[in-house]
Structure formats: structure tokens, C-alpha cells
Coordinates of C-alpha atoms and ligand atoms in Angstrom, one line a residue:
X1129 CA 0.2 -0.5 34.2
X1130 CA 3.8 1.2 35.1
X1131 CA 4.0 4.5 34.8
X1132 CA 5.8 4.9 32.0
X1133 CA 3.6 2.5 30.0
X1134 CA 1.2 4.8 31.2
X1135 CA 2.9 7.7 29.4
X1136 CA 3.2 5.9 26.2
X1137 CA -0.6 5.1 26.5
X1138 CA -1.8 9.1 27.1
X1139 CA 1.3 10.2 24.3
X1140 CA -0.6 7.8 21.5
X1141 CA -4.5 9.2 22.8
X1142 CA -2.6 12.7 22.3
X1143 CA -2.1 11.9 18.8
X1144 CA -5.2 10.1 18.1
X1145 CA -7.2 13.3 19.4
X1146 CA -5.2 15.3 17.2
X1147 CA -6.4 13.7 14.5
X1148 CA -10.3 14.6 15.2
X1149 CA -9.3 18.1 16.5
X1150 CA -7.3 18.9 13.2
X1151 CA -11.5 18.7 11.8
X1152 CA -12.9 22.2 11.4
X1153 CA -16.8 22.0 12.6
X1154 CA -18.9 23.4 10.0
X1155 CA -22.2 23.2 11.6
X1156 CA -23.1 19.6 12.1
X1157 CA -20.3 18.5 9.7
X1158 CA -16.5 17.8 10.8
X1159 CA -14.9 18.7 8.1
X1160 CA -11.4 17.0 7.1
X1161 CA -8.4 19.0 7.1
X1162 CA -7.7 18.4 3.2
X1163 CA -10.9 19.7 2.3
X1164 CA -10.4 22.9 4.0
X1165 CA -7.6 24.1 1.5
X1166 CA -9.5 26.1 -1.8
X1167 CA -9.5 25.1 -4.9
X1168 CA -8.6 21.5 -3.7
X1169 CA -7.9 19.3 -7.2
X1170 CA -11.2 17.0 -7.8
X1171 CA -9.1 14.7 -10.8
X1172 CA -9.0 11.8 -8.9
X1173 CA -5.5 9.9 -9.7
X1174 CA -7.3 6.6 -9.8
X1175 CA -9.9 7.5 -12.0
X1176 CA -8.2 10.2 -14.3
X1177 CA -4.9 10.3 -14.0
X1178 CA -3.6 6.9 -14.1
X1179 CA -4.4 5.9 -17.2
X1180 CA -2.8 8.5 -18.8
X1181 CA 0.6 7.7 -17.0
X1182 CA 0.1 3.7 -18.5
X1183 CA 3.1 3.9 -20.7
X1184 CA 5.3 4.9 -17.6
X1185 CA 4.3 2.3 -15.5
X1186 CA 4.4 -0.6 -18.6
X1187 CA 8.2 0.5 -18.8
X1188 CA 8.4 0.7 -15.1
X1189 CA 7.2 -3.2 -15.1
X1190 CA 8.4 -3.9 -18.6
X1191 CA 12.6 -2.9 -18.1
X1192 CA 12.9 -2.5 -14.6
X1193 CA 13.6 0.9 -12.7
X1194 CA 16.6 2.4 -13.6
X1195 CA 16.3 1.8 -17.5
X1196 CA 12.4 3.4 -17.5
X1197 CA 13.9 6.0 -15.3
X1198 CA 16.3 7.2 -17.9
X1199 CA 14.2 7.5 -20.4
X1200 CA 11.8 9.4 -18.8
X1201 CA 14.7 11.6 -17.9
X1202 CA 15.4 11.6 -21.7
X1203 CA 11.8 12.5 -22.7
X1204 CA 11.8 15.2 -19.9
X1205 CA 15.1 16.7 -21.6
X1206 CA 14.0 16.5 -25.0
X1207 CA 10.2 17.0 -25.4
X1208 CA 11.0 20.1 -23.1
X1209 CA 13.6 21.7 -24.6
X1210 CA 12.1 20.9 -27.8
X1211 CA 9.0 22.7 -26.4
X1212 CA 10.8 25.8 -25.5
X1213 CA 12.9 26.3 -28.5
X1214 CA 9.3 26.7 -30.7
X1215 CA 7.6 30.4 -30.0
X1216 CA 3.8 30.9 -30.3
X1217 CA 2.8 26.7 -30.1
X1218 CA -0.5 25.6 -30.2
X1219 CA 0.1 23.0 -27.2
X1220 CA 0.0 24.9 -24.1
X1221 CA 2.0 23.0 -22.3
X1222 CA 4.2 19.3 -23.2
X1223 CA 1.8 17.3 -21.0
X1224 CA 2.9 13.3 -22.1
X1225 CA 0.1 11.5 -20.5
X1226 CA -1.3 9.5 -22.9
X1227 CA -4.4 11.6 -23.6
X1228 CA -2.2 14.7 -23.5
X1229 CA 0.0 13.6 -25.8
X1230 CA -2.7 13.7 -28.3
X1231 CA -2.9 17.9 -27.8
X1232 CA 0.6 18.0 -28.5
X1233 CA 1.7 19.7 -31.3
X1234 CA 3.2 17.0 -34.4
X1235 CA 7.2 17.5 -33.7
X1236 CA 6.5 17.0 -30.2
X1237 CA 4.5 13.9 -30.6
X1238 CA 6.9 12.4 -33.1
X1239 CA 9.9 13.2 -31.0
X1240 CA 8.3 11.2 -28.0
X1241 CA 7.8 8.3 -30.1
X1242 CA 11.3 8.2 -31.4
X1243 CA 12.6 8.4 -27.5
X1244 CA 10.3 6.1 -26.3
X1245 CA 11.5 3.4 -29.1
X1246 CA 15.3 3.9 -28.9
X1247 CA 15.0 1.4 -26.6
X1248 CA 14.1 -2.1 -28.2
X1249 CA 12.8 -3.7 -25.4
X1250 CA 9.9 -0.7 -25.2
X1251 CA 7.7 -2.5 -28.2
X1252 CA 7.6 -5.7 -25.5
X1253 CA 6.8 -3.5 -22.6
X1254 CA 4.5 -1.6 -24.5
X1255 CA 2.4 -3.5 -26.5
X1256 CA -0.3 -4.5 -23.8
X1257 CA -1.6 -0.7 -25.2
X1258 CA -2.4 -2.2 -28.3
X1259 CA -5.6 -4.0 -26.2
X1260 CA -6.8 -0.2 -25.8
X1261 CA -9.3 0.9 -28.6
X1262 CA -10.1 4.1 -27.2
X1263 CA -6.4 4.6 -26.9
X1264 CA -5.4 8.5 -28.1
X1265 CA -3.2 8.4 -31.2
X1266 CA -3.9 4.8 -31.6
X1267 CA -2.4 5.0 -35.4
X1268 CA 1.0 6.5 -33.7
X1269 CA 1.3 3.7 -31.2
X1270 CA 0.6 1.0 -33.6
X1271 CA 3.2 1.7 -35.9
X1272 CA 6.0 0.8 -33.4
X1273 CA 3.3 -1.6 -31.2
X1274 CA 1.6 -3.7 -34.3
X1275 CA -2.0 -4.4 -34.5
X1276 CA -4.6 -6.0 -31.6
X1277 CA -4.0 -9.6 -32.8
X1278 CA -6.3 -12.1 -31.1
X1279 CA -3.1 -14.1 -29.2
X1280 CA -3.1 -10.4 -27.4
X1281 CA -5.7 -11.2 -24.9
X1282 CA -3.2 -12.5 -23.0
X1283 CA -1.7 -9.0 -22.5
X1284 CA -4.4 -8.1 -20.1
X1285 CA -2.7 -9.7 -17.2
X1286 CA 0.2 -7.1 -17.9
X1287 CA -1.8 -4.6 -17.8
X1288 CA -3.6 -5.8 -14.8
X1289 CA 0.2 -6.2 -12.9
X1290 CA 0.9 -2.7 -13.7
X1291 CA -2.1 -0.9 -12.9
X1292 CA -2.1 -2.9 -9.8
X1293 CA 1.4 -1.0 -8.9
X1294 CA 0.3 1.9 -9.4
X1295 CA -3.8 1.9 -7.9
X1296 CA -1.9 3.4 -5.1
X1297 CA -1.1 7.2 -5.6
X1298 CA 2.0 7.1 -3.1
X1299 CA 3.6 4.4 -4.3
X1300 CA 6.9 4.4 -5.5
X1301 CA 6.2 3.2 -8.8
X1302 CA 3.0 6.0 -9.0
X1303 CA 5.7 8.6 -8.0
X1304 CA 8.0 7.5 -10.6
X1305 CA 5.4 8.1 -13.0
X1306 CA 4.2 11.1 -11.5
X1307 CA 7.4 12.7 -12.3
X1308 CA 7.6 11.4 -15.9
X1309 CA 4.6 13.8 -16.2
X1310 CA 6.3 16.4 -14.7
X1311 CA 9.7 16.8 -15.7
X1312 CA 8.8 17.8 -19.8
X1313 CA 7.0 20.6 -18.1
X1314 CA 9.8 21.5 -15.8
X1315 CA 12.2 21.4 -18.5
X1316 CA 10.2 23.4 -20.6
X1317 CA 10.2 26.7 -18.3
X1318 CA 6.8 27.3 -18.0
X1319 CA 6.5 26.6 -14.7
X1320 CA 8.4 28.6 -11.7
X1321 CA 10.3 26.7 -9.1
X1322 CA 11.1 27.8 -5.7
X1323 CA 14.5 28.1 -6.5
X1324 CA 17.9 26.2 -7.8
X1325 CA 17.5 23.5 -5.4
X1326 CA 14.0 22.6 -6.2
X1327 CA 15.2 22.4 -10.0
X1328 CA 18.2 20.2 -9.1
X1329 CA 15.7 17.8 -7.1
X1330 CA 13.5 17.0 -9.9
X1331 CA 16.4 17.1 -12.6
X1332 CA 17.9 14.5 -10.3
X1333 CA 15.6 12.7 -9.7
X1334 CA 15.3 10.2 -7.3
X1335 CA 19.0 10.8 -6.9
X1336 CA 19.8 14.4 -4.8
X1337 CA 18.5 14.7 -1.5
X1338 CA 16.3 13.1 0.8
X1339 CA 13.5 11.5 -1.3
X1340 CA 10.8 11.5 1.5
X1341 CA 11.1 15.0 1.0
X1342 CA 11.4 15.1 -2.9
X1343 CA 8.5 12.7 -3.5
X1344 CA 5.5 14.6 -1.7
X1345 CA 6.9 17.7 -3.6
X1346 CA 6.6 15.8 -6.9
X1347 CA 3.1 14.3 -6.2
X1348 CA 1.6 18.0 -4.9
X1349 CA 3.1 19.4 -8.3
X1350 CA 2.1 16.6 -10.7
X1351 CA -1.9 17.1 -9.1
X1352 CA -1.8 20.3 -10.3
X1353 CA -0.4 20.0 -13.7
X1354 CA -2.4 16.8 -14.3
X1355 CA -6.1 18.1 -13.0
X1356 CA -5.6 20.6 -15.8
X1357 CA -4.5 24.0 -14.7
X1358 CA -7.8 25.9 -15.5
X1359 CA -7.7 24.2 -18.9
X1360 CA -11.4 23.0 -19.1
X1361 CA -11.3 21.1 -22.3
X1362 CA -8.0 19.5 -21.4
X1363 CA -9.8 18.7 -18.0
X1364 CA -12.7 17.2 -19.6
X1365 CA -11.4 15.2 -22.5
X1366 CA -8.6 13.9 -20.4
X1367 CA -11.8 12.3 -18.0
X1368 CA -13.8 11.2 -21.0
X1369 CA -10.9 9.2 -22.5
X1370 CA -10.1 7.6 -18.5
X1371 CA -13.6 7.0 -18.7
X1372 CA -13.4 5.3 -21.3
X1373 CA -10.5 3.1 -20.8
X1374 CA -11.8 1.9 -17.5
X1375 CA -15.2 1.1 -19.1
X1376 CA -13.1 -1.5 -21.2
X1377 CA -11.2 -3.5 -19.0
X1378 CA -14.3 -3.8 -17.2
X1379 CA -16.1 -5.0 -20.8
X1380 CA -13.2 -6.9 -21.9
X1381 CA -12.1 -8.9 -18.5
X1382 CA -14.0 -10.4 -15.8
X1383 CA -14.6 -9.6 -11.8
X1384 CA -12.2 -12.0 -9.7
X1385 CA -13.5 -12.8 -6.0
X1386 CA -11.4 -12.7 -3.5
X1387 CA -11.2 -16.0 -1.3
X1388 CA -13.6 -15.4 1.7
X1389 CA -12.1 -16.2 5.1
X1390 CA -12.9 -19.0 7.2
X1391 CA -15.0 -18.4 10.0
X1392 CA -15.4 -20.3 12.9
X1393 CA -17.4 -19.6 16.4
X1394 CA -13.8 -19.3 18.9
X1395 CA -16.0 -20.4 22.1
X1396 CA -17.8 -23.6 23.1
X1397 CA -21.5 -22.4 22.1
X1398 CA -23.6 -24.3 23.7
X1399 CA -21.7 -24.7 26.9
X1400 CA -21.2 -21.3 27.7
X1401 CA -25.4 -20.8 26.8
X1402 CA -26.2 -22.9 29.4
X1403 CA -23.6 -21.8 31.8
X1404 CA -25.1 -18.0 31.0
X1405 CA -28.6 -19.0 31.4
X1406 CA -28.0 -20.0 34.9
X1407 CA -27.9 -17.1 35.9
X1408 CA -31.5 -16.3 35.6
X1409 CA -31.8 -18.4 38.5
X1410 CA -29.0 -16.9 40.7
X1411 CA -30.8 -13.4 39.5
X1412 CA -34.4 -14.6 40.7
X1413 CA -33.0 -15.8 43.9
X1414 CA -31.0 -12.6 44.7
X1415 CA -34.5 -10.9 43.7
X1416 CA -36.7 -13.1 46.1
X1417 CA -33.6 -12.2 48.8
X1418 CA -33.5 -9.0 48.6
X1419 CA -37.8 -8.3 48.6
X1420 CA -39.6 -6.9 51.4
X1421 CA -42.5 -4.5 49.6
X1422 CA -45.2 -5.5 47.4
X1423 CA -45.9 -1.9 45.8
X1424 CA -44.4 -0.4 43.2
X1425 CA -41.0 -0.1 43.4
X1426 CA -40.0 1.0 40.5
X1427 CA -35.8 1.6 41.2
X1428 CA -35.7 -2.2 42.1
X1429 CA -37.7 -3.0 39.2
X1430 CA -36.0 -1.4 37.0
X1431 CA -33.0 -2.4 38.4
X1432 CA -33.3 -6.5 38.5
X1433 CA -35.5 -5.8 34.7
X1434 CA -32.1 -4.4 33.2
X1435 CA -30.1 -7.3 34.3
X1436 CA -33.1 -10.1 33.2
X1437 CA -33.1 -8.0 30.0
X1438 CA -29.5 -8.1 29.4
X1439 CA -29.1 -11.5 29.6
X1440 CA -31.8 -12.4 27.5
X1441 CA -29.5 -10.1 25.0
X1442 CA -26.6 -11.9 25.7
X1443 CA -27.9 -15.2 25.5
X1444 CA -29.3 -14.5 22.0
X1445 CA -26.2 -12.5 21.0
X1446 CA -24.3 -15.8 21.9
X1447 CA -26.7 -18.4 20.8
X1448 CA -26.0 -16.3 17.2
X1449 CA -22.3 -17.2 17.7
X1450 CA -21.6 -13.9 18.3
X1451 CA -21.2 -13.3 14.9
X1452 CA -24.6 -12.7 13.1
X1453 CA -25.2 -9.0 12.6
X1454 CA -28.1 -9.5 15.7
X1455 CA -24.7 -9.7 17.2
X1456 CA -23.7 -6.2 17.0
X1457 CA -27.5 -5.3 17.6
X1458 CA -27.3 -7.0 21.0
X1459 CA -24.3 -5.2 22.1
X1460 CA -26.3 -1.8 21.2
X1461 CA -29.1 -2.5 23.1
X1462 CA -26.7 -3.6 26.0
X1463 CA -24.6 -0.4 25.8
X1464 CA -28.0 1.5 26.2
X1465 CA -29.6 -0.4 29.5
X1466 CA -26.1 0.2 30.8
X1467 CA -25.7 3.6 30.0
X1468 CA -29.2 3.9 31.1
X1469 CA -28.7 2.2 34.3
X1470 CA -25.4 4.3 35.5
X1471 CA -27.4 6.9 34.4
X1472 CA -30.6 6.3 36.4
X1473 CA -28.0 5.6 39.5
X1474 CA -25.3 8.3 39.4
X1475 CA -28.4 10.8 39.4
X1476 CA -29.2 9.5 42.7
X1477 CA -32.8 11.0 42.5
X1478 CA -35.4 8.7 43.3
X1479 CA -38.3 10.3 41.0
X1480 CA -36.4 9.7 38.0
X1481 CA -36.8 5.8 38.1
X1482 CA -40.8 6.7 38.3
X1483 CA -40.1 9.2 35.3
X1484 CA -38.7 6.3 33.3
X1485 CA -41.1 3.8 34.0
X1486 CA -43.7 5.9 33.3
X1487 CA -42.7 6.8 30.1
X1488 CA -42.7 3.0 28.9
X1489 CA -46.2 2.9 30.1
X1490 CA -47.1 6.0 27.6
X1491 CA -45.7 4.0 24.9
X1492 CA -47.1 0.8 24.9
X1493 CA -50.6 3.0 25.5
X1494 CA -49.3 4.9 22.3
X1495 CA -49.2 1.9 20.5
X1496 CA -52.2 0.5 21.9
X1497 CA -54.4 3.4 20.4
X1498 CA -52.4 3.0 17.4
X1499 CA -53.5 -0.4 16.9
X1500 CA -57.4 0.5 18.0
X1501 CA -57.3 3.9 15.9
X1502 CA -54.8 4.3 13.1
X1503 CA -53.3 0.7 11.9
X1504 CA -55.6 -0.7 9.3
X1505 CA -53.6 -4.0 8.9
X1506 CA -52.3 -5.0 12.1
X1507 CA -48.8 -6.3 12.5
X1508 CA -48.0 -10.2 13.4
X1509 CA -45.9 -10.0 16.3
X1510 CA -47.9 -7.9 18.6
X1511 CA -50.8 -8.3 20.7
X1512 CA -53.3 -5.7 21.6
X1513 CA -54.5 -7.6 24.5
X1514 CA -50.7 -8.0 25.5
X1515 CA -50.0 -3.6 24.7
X1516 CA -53.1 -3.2 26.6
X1517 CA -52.4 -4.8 29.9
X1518 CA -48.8 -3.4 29.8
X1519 CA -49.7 0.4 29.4
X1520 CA -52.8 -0.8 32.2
X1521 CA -49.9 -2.1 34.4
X1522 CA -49.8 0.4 37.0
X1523 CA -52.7 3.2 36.3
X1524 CA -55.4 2.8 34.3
X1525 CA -54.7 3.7 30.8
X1526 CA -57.2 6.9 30.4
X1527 CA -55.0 8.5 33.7
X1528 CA -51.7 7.4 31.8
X1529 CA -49.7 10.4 30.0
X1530 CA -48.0 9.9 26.7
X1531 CA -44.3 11.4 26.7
X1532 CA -42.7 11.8 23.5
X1533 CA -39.4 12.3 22.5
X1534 CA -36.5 11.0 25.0
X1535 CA -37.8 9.5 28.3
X1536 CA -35.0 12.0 30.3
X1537 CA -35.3 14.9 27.9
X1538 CA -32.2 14.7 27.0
X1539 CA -29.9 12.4 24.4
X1540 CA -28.0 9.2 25.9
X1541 CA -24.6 10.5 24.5
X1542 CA -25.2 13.3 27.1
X1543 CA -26.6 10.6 29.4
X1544 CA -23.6 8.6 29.1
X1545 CA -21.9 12.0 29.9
X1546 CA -23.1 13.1 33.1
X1547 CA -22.9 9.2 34.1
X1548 CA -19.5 9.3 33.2
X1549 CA -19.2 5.7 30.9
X1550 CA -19.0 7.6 27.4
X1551 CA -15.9 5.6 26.7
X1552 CA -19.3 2.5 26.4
X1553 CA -20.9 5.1 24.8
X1554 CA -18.0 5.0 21.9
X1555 CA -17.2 1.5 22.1
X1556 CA -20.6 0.1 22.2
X1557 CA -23.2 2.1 20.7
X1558 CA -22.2 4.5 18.0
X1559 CA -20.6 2.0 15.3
X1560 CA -23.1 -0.8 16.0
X1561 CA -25.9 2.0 15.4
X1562 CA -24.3 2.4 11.8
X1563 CA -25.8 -1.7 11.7
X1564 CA -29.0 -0.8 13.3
X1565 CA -29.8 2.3 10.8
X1566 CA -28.6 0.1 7.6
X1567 CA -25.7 3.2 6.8
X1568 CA -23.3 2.7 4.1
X1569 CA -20.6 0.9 5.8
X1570 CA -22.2 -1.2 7.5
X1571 CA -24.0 -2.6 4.0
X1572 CA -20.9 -2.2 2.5
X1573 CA -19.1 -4.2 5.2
X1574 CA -22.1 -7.0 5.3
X1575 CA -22.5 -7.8 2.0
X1576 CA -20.0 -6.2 -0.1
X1577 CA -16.2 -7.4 -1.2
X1578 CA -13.9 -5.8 -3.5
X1579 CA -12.8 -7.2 -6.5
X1580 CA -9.6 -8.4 -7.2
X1581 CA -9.5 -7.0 -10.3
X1582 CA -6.7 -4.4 -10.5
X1583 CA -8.2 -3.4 -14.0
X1584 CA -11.8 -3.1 -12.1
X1585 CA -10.5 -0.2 -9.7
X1586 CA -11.0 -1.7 -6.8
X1587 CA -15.3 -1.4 -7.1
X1588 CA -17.8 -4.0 -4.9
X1589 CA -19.0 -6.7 -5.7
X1590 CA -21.8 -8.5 -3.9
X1591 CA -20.1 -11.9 -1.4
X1592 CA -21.1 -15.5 -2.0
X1593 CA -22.8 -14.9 1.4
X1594 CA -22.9 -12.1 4.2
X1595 CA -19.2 -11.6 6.2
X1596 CA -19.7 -13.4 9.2
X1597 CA -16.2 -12.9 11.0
X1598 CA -16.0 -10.5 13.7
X1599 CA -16.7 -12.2 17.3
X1600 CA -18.7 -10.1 19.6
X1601 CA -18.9 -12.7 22.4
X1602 CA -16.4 -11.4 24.6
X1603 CA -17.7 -8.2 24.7
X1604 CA -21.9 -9.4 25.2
X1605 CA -19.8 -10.6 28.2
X1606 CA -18.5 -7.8 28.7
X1607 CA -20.9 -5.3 29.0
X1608 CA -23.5 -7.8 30.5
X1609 CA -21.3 -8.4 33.5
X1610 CA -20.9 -4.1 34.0
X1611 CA -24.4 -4.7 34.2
X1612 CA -24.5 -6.9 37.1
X1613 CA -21.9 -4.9 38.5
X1614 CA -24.6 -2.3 38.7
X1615 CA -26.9 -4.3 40.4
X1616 CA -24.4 -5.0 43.0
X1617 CA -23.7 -1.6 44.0
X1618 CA -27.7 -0.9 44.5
X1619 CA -28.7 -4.0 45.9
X1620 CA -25.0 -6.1 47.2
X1621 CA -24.6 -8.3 47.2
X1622 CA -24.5 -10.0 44.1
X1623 CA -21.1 -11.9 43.0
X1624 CA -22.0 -14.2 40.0
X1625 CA -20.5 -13.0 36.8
X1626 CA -20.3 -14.7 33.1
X1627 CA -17.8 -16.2 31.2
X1628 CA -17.3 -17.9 28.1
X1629 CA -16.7 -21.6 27.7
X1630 CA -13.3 -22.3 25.9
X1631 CA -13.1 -24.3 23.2
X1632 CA -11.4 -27.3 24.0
Ligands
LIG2249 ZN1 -14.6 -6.6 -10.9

């Protein structure tokens, strides 16, 4: 790699560190850098707040940018200098989402309908609201909108388009709308601005200045004002109506499924099987080579046993197409014999590979009295005869100690640590472990998809079948060929390496 290549390389692992390193460790918890501000807003825009701006975002869709743009401008003008110019209201502030327009006081609320139907085209835009029964001042809308006729259904792809724009928070249309919110309240003077500037950026909106500064400043000011300000019933009704609404796109239309992608095994399968299998042999002739003792020998054991073991991992993990979630379970259980391994070897202490074996023994002598004392109904797939003779192996079992807890005393992050591979440790052990333990995301990933749906918010649904699409084949390979390389620096010299079989 050049050097400057090089550079690039450590500038980009600079920033990706930052990224972990801007956590604040609470304990056992990293906790992210938005959660550490107080007070943070929990109105989620999706499920709260969006709704309420569906007027905004049906003109946005209905008459195109710059004509919904101006009106919001001319509702922002109006509704707040209409809002001002009345002392001692009962509103407490000219919120014009569409739940908050319902705790608006009556010359308020008829004022918005009058601006918002100046424009003819609005009823067009508009009218997928009539779908909405839950929808606040339902008997204001349909005067201008009409009633739900049954021909409306049709009006729920509309709907769907426009919520679609606007599921995300940052986009431009969601800004737009965002400040539609906004600028009544602005307007009305009851909120404080920095100074003339800031006034003159929202006023002008998305005209003065640079907008990527503008538009973060609008959506930090519109989460405030929209989660409520301290206005509980606000808060809570405005939930209970987006609760509401959501609940009834979900009645009234149906999940659509995404189109699974084709999967196909990128590898000749059973030619690169057979070509990995042969290396058992090479293995038990570099084993027969390199032999002198009969005793226990428990480094060389140990040593040729990882490599048998891993390629009975990789062979499976192949034969599986590399694919199958046992896929991701191989390369685990690979990443810990190699970790394991470079472990055992970078200690250099000769005891140690006697400490590991003999812990293995305590195990299967563990399980043994398990199956003699405690087990009641005795599991299929093992066989007492078979623990006994393993935990008899080298001492007889009533000498052999049990060990709990880690055969090293210590953890194989830390192991992977002082043997220096913790870059394996991170590639090749901690996300397949979210498999191995069933967590969320790997259920989620498995067996879950989202639905299409924009009016469905973007919730799982279970797959036609599990999501069989990541390869793991190349690294099997890889980690079981760091595994022979292993073997080769304790007992050289052993060159054979494997590969995978192109598809051709
Ligand atoms: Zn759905």
C-alpha cells in the first residue's frame, strides 16, 4: 500500500474511532452522544409528528414546491399575526398541525381554512384527508374536502406517496413541513430568536443564506415546539390522535412484501468440498512426519486437533453454501480455536497447553456425572459410554479436577489481546455471537423484512423464507488457512493452504 494510501486508510480509522469515543461509558453501557443532552424530546417525528404535518406534505406533493411553499409562508403571516393582535387567547400557542389546529381558538381555525383554500387546486391535493375518520375537525375539512365517498379508496396511494416523502425526518420535503409548523409561531412572537438574522432565515425561507445551515436550525426548533413545550395534554392528545391515524392505514390497507433477492452459492460447492477435504490427508501425513513420542503431548495435540477441527468447521460451513446461519456459527467457532491457538502459542509456556487440556477433560467428567446423577431424561446425541471414555482419556476420572468458568481464567477478548489478533476477535466473533445467542438483530435480520408500506411505518413483517444472502465462504477460508498458518510456525513445515473452486 503507498504511503499516502496509507494515510487516507489511518485518516478514515481516525474518524471511525471517533465515532465510538464520542460514547460516554455509563457502567457497562456506551451511551450515544444524543442521549447525553437533558431533557432530550421523546415525540418521535415518525410516530407523532408526521401526521400532524399531512396537510403540508399533500400540498407539497399535490402543487409542487414553490406554490405549497407560499402558502405556508401565507399561513405563517396570517395565523401569526392574527394570533398576536388577540390578548388573553385561550390557544397557547398557533400550533397548525393537524391535531393542533383543533386547540386553536375559532378565528384562528377559520382563518387557516380560508388560506389554505384560496388556492383551488388545495381541495385535489387535499382530499386524500377525507379517508381519515379520526381526522381532528373532521366537519371543518369536509366542508371544502366533501364526504368519504367509496371511489375514495383510491386516495390511499396519495397518501401512501406522501408519507413516503416524508418517513424521513431530514428530508427536504419533511423540512419544508417542519417549517410550516414553525413559522405561525415565529410570526406570532412568542418565541425569542437569537437575533435579526435568525428571524430573516426563517421569514425567508429556503431563500437567505446557506440552507445546510438554515434547515438543521429549523428541524432542532420544530422538535421542540412540536413534542409540546411542557404542555402535557397537548403532548398526550397530539399522540393519541397519531395513534390513531396510524392504526387506520394499517386497518384500512394491506402489508406489501418487498421482492426478496436472488441468492445464489458464488463458488463451485462441491468442487471446492472435495478439494478442502484433502487436506485431512496432507494434515495426517504432516502429523505421522513430524511424530517421535507416544506420551502425552498435549502442545502437538492440541496443535494438529485445532487444525482437524477447523476443517471439519469449514467443510460444514461450505457444504452449507456458506450461507445458512451454521454459516456464521462456523466462522465463530473458527475465530475462537484461532484466537485460542495464538493464544496458547504467543504465551510460550509449556504448562498452559496441559492447563487447557485438562480442563476439557473436567468437562466431559462434568457432564458425565451429570448424565449418571442429575439428568432424568437423557439427551439423544450424547453417549455416556462416549463422555466417559473422554474425561477417562488421560487420568482416571476420580483423580480428574473439574474447572469451571474459563479454561485460562480469563475472557478470549482479553485472550485475543495479549495474542495480539483482536482485529479476528472483531471481525469474526462478536457479530456472529449476536447469531449464536439468538439477539435481536440477528432474528430480525434472519427472518424479518420490512414492509413496503409507507402508510405501515416501516414495521417487520415475517419473509416468505429465512434471508439466505450473505456468503461467508471466503472468510471459512480465511480464517481456516490462519490456522494452518499456525501450525506451520510450531511444527514447519506445512505449506498446503485452501481455496475456493470458481464457478465456471
Ligand atoms: Zn405492513
Amino acid at each position: 500500500m503507498s504511503q499516502k494510501r496509507t494515510r487516507q486508510q489511518q485518516k478514515r480509522n481516525k474518524k471511525r474511532k471517533s465515532k465510538i469515543d464520542s460514547h460516554k461509558k455509563v457502567g457497562s453501557k456506551l451511551i450515544s452522544p444524543f442521549n447525553q443532552i437533558p431533557n432530550t424530546s421523546y415525540m418521535s417525528w415518525v410516530n407523532d409528528r408526521l401526521p400532524c404535518m399531512l396537510w403540508a406534505g399533500l400540498l407539497l406533493n399535490g402543487l409542487g414546491r414553490d406554490r405549497a411553499i407560499e402558502i405556508f409562508r401565507e399561513i405563517g403571516f396570517h395565523i401569526g399575526n392574527l394570533f398576536r393582535e388577540v390578548e388573553n387567547r385561550e390557544c397557547e400557542l398557533p400550533r397548525v398541525g393537524i391535531y393542533g389546529l383543533s386547540t386553536l381558538d375559532d378565528d384562528l381555525q377559520d382563518k387557516f381554512f380560508e388560506l389554505i383554500f384560496e388556492e383551488k387546486k388545495s381541495v385535489d391535493a387535499l382530499k386524500p384527508l377525507v379517508l381519515i375518520e379520526s381526522l381532528p375537525l373532521a366537519n371543518k375539512w369536509r366542508v371544502y374536502l366533501g364526504e368519504r365517498l367509496e371511489e375514495d379508496k383510491g386516495l390511499w396511494t396519495s397518501l401512501a406517496d406522501t408519507i413516503s416523502m416524508l418517513l424521513d425526518h431530514q428530508s427536504q420535503e419533511s423540512t419544508d413541513c417542519r417549517w410550516a409548523y414553525l413559522i405561525p409561531i415565529i410570526n406570532s412572537g412568542k418565541v425569542h430568536l437569537q437575533n435579526e438574522q435568525q428571524f430573516k432565515e426563517y421569514i425567508q425561507y429556503p431563500h437567505y443564506e446557506d440552507q445546510r445551515k438554515v434547515r438543521p436550525s429549523i428541524r432542532a426548533m420544530e422538535m421542540q415546539f412540536g413534542d409540546g413545550m411542557m404542555d402535557y395534554e397537548y403532548f398526550s392528545e397530539k399522540k393519541v390522535w397519531a395513534g390513531n391515524f396510524w392504526k387506520e392505514c394499517k386497518r384500512e390497507t394491506s402489508c406489501f412484501m418487498p421482492k426478496p433477492e436472488l441468492s445464489c452459492i458464488e463458488f463451485d460447492l462441491i468442487k471446492t468440498v472435495s478439494s478442502v477435504k484433502t487436506i485431512w490427508n496432507d494434515l495426517s501425513g504432516h502429523f505421522a512426519e513430524t511424530d517421535e513420542f507416544t506420551h502425552v503431548q498435549a502442545k502437538r495435540d492440541a496443535s494438529f486437533g485445532f487444525c482437524f477441527y477447523a476443517l471439519t468447521l469449514t467443510l460444514e460451513g461450505l457444504a452449507s453454501s456458506g450461507k445458512l446461519l451454521t454459516a456464521k456459527l462456523a466462522l465463530r467457532m473458527l475465530a475462537e480455536i484461532y484466537i485460542t491457538f495464538k493464544y496458547l502459542i504467543s504465551l510460550g509456556d509449556e504448562k498452559l497447553w496441559d492447563v487447557y487440556r485438562s480442563y476439557g477433560s473436567g468437562q466431559a467428567k462434568l457432564t458425565f456425572l451429570k448424565l449418571d446423577e442429575v439428568l432424568e431424561d437423557q439427551p439423544g446425541y450424547i453417549k455416556k459410554k462416549n463422555i466417559e471414555a473422554l474425561a477417562n482419556e488421560d487420568i482416571y476420572l476420580d483423580f480428574q479436577n473439574i474447572d469451571l468458568g474459563n479454561w485460562a481464567k480469563t475472557d478470549l477478548r482479553k485472550m485475543s489481546q495479549v495474542a495480539g489478533c483482536k482485529d479476528i476477535y472483531d471481525a469474526y466473533y462478536s457479530w456472529p455471537s449476536s447469531y449464536a445467542h439468538g439477539q435481536w438483530c440477528a432474528v430480525k435480520d434472519v427472518v424479518y423484512t420490512t414492509c413496503h408500506n409507507p402508510l405501515h411505518r416501516l414495521h417487520r413483517i415475517p419473509r416468505p423464507s429465512p434471508r439466505y444472502e450473505d456468503g461467508a465462504e471466503k472468510d471459512l477460508i480465511l480464517l481456516f488457512n490462519k490456522i494452518l498458518d499456525l501450525l506451520n510456525d510450531v511444527y514447519p513445515s506445512f505449506e498446503i493452504r485452501a481455496g475456493l473452486v470458481d464457478n465456471t
